[in-house]
Amino acid sequence: MAFTLYSLIQTAILCINAIAVLHEERFLSKFGFGVEQGVGGFGDDPGVKAQVLTLIRSVRTVMRVPLIIVNSASIVLLLLFG
């Protein structure tokens, strides 16, 4: 398998899919990234955990519909061109 632009795009799609399916209560709370850890005071600088949790929530919120479309297009391309 050659390293092509399509394989790089497919890797990015798989990584975004992996972030999008993480469940906060079941998986992330085991590692200290639960719902209650994201709460900070007003004016406090958010820590690394809070920033990662915000990134995961943002990916799930913003990328839901585009991921469906991109995954469908990727599947169709794989079916057509192998």
Tab-separated table of C-alpha atoms in Angstrom:
chain	number	residue	atom	x	y	z
A	1	MET	CA	0.000	0.000	0.000
A	2	ALA	CA	1.498	3.280	-1.070
A	3	PHE	CA	1.411	6.451	0.960
A	4	THR	CA	-0.986	8.634	-0.982
A	5	LEU	CA	-3.071	11.703	-0.325
A	6	TYR	CA	-6.174	9.502	-0.148
A	7	SER	CA	-4.640	7.342	2.597
A	8	LEU	CA	-3.722	10.477	4.541
A	9	ILE	CA	-7.301	11.799	4.226
A	10	GLN	CA	-8.688	8.403	5.205
A	11	THR	CA	-6.456	8.371	8.302
A	12	ALA	CA	-7.744	11.809	9.310
A	13	ILE	CA	-11.340	10.634	8.823
A	14	LEU	CA	-10.720	7.585	11.027
A	15	CYS	CA	-9.136	9.719	13.768
A	16	ILE	CA	-12.050	12.167	13.744
A	17	ASN	CA	-14.464	9.212	13.853
A	18	ALA	CA	-12.587	7.859	16.875
A	19	ILE	CA	-12.921	11.194	18.680
A	20	ALA	CA	-16.583	11.509	17.720
A	21	VAL	CA	-17.623	8.183	19.231
A	22	LEU	CA	-15.995	8.660	22.645
A	23	HIS	CA	-18.643	8.530	25.363
A	24	GLU	CA	-18.038	10.749	28.388
A	25	GLU	CA	-19.756	8.693	31.074
A	26	ARG	CA	-18.614	5.263	29.913
A	27	PHE	CA	-15.091	5.782	28.632
A	28	LEU	CA	-13.728	9.219	29.425
A	29	SER	CA	-14.673	9.257	33.122
A	30	LYS	CA	-12.342	6.291	33.700
A	31	PHE	CA	-9.405	8.496	32.725
A	32	GLY	CA	-10.501	11.607	34.615
A	33	PHE	CA	-12.145	13.358	31.657
A	34	GLY	CA	-15.694	13.197	32.971
A	35	VAL	CA	-18.429	15.804	32.793
A	36	GLU	CA	-17.650	17.384	36.160
A	37	GLN	CA	-13.956	17.968	35.369
A	38	GLY	CA	-14.731	20.487	32.639
A	39	VAL	CA	-16.195	23.072	35.045
A	40	GLY	CA	-13.895	25.947	35.938
A	41	GLY	CA	-14.247	29.284	37.628
A	42	PHE	CA	-14.761	32.575	35.852
A	43	GLY	CA	-11.449	34.043	34.743
A	44	ASP	CA	-9.484	30.860	35.456
A	45	ASP	CA	-7.245	29.534	32.740
A	46	PRO	CA	-8.549	26.131	31.663
A	47	GLY	CA	-6.177	23.271	32.193
A	48	VAL	CA	-5.101	20.711	29.638
A	49	LYS	CA	-7.862	18.286	30.638
A	50	ALA	CA	-10.534	20.932	30.231
A	51	GLN	CA	-9.166	21.920	26.825
A	52	VAL	CA	-9.084	18.297	25.613
A	53	LEU	CA	-12.633	17.758	26.866
A	54	THR	CA	-13.768	20.923	25.086
A	55	LEU	CA	-12.082	19.738	21.882
A	56	ILE	CA	-13.829	16.362	22.086
A	57	ARG	CA	-17.219	18.005	22.714
A	58	SER	CA	-16.654	20.434	19.837
A	59	VAL	CA	-15.736	17.663	17.399
A	60	ARG	CA	-18.837	15.718	18.366
A	61	THR	CA	-21.076	18.753	18.005
A	62	VAL	CA	-19.698	20.364	14.863
A	63	MET	CA	-18.566	17.326	12.874
A	64	ARG	CA	-21.628	15.100	13.238
A	65	VAL	CA	-23.306	15.844	9.884
A	66	PRO	CA	-20.094	16.406	7.885
A	67	LEU	CA	-18.745	13.076	9.151
A	68	ILE	CA	-21.808	11.268	7.874
A	69	ILE	CA	-21.331	12.813	4.442
A	70	VAL	CA	-17.554	12.271	4.340
A	71	ASN	CA	-17.859	8.669	5.555
A	72	SER	CA	-20.505	7.944	2.925
A	73	ALA	CA	-18.351	9.461	0.184
A	74	SER	CA	-15.330	7.495	1.361
A	75	ILE	CA	-17.302	4.236	1.317
A	76	VAL	CA	-18.609	4.950	-2.193
A	77	LEU	CA	-15.095	5.732	-3.431
A	78	LEU	CA	-13.772	2.515	-1.909
A	79	LEU	CA	-16.563	0.516	-3.519
A	80	LEU	CA	-16.018	2.102	-6.931
A	81	PHE	CA	-12.224	2.155	-7.095
A	82	GLY	CA	-11.261	-0.610	-4.675
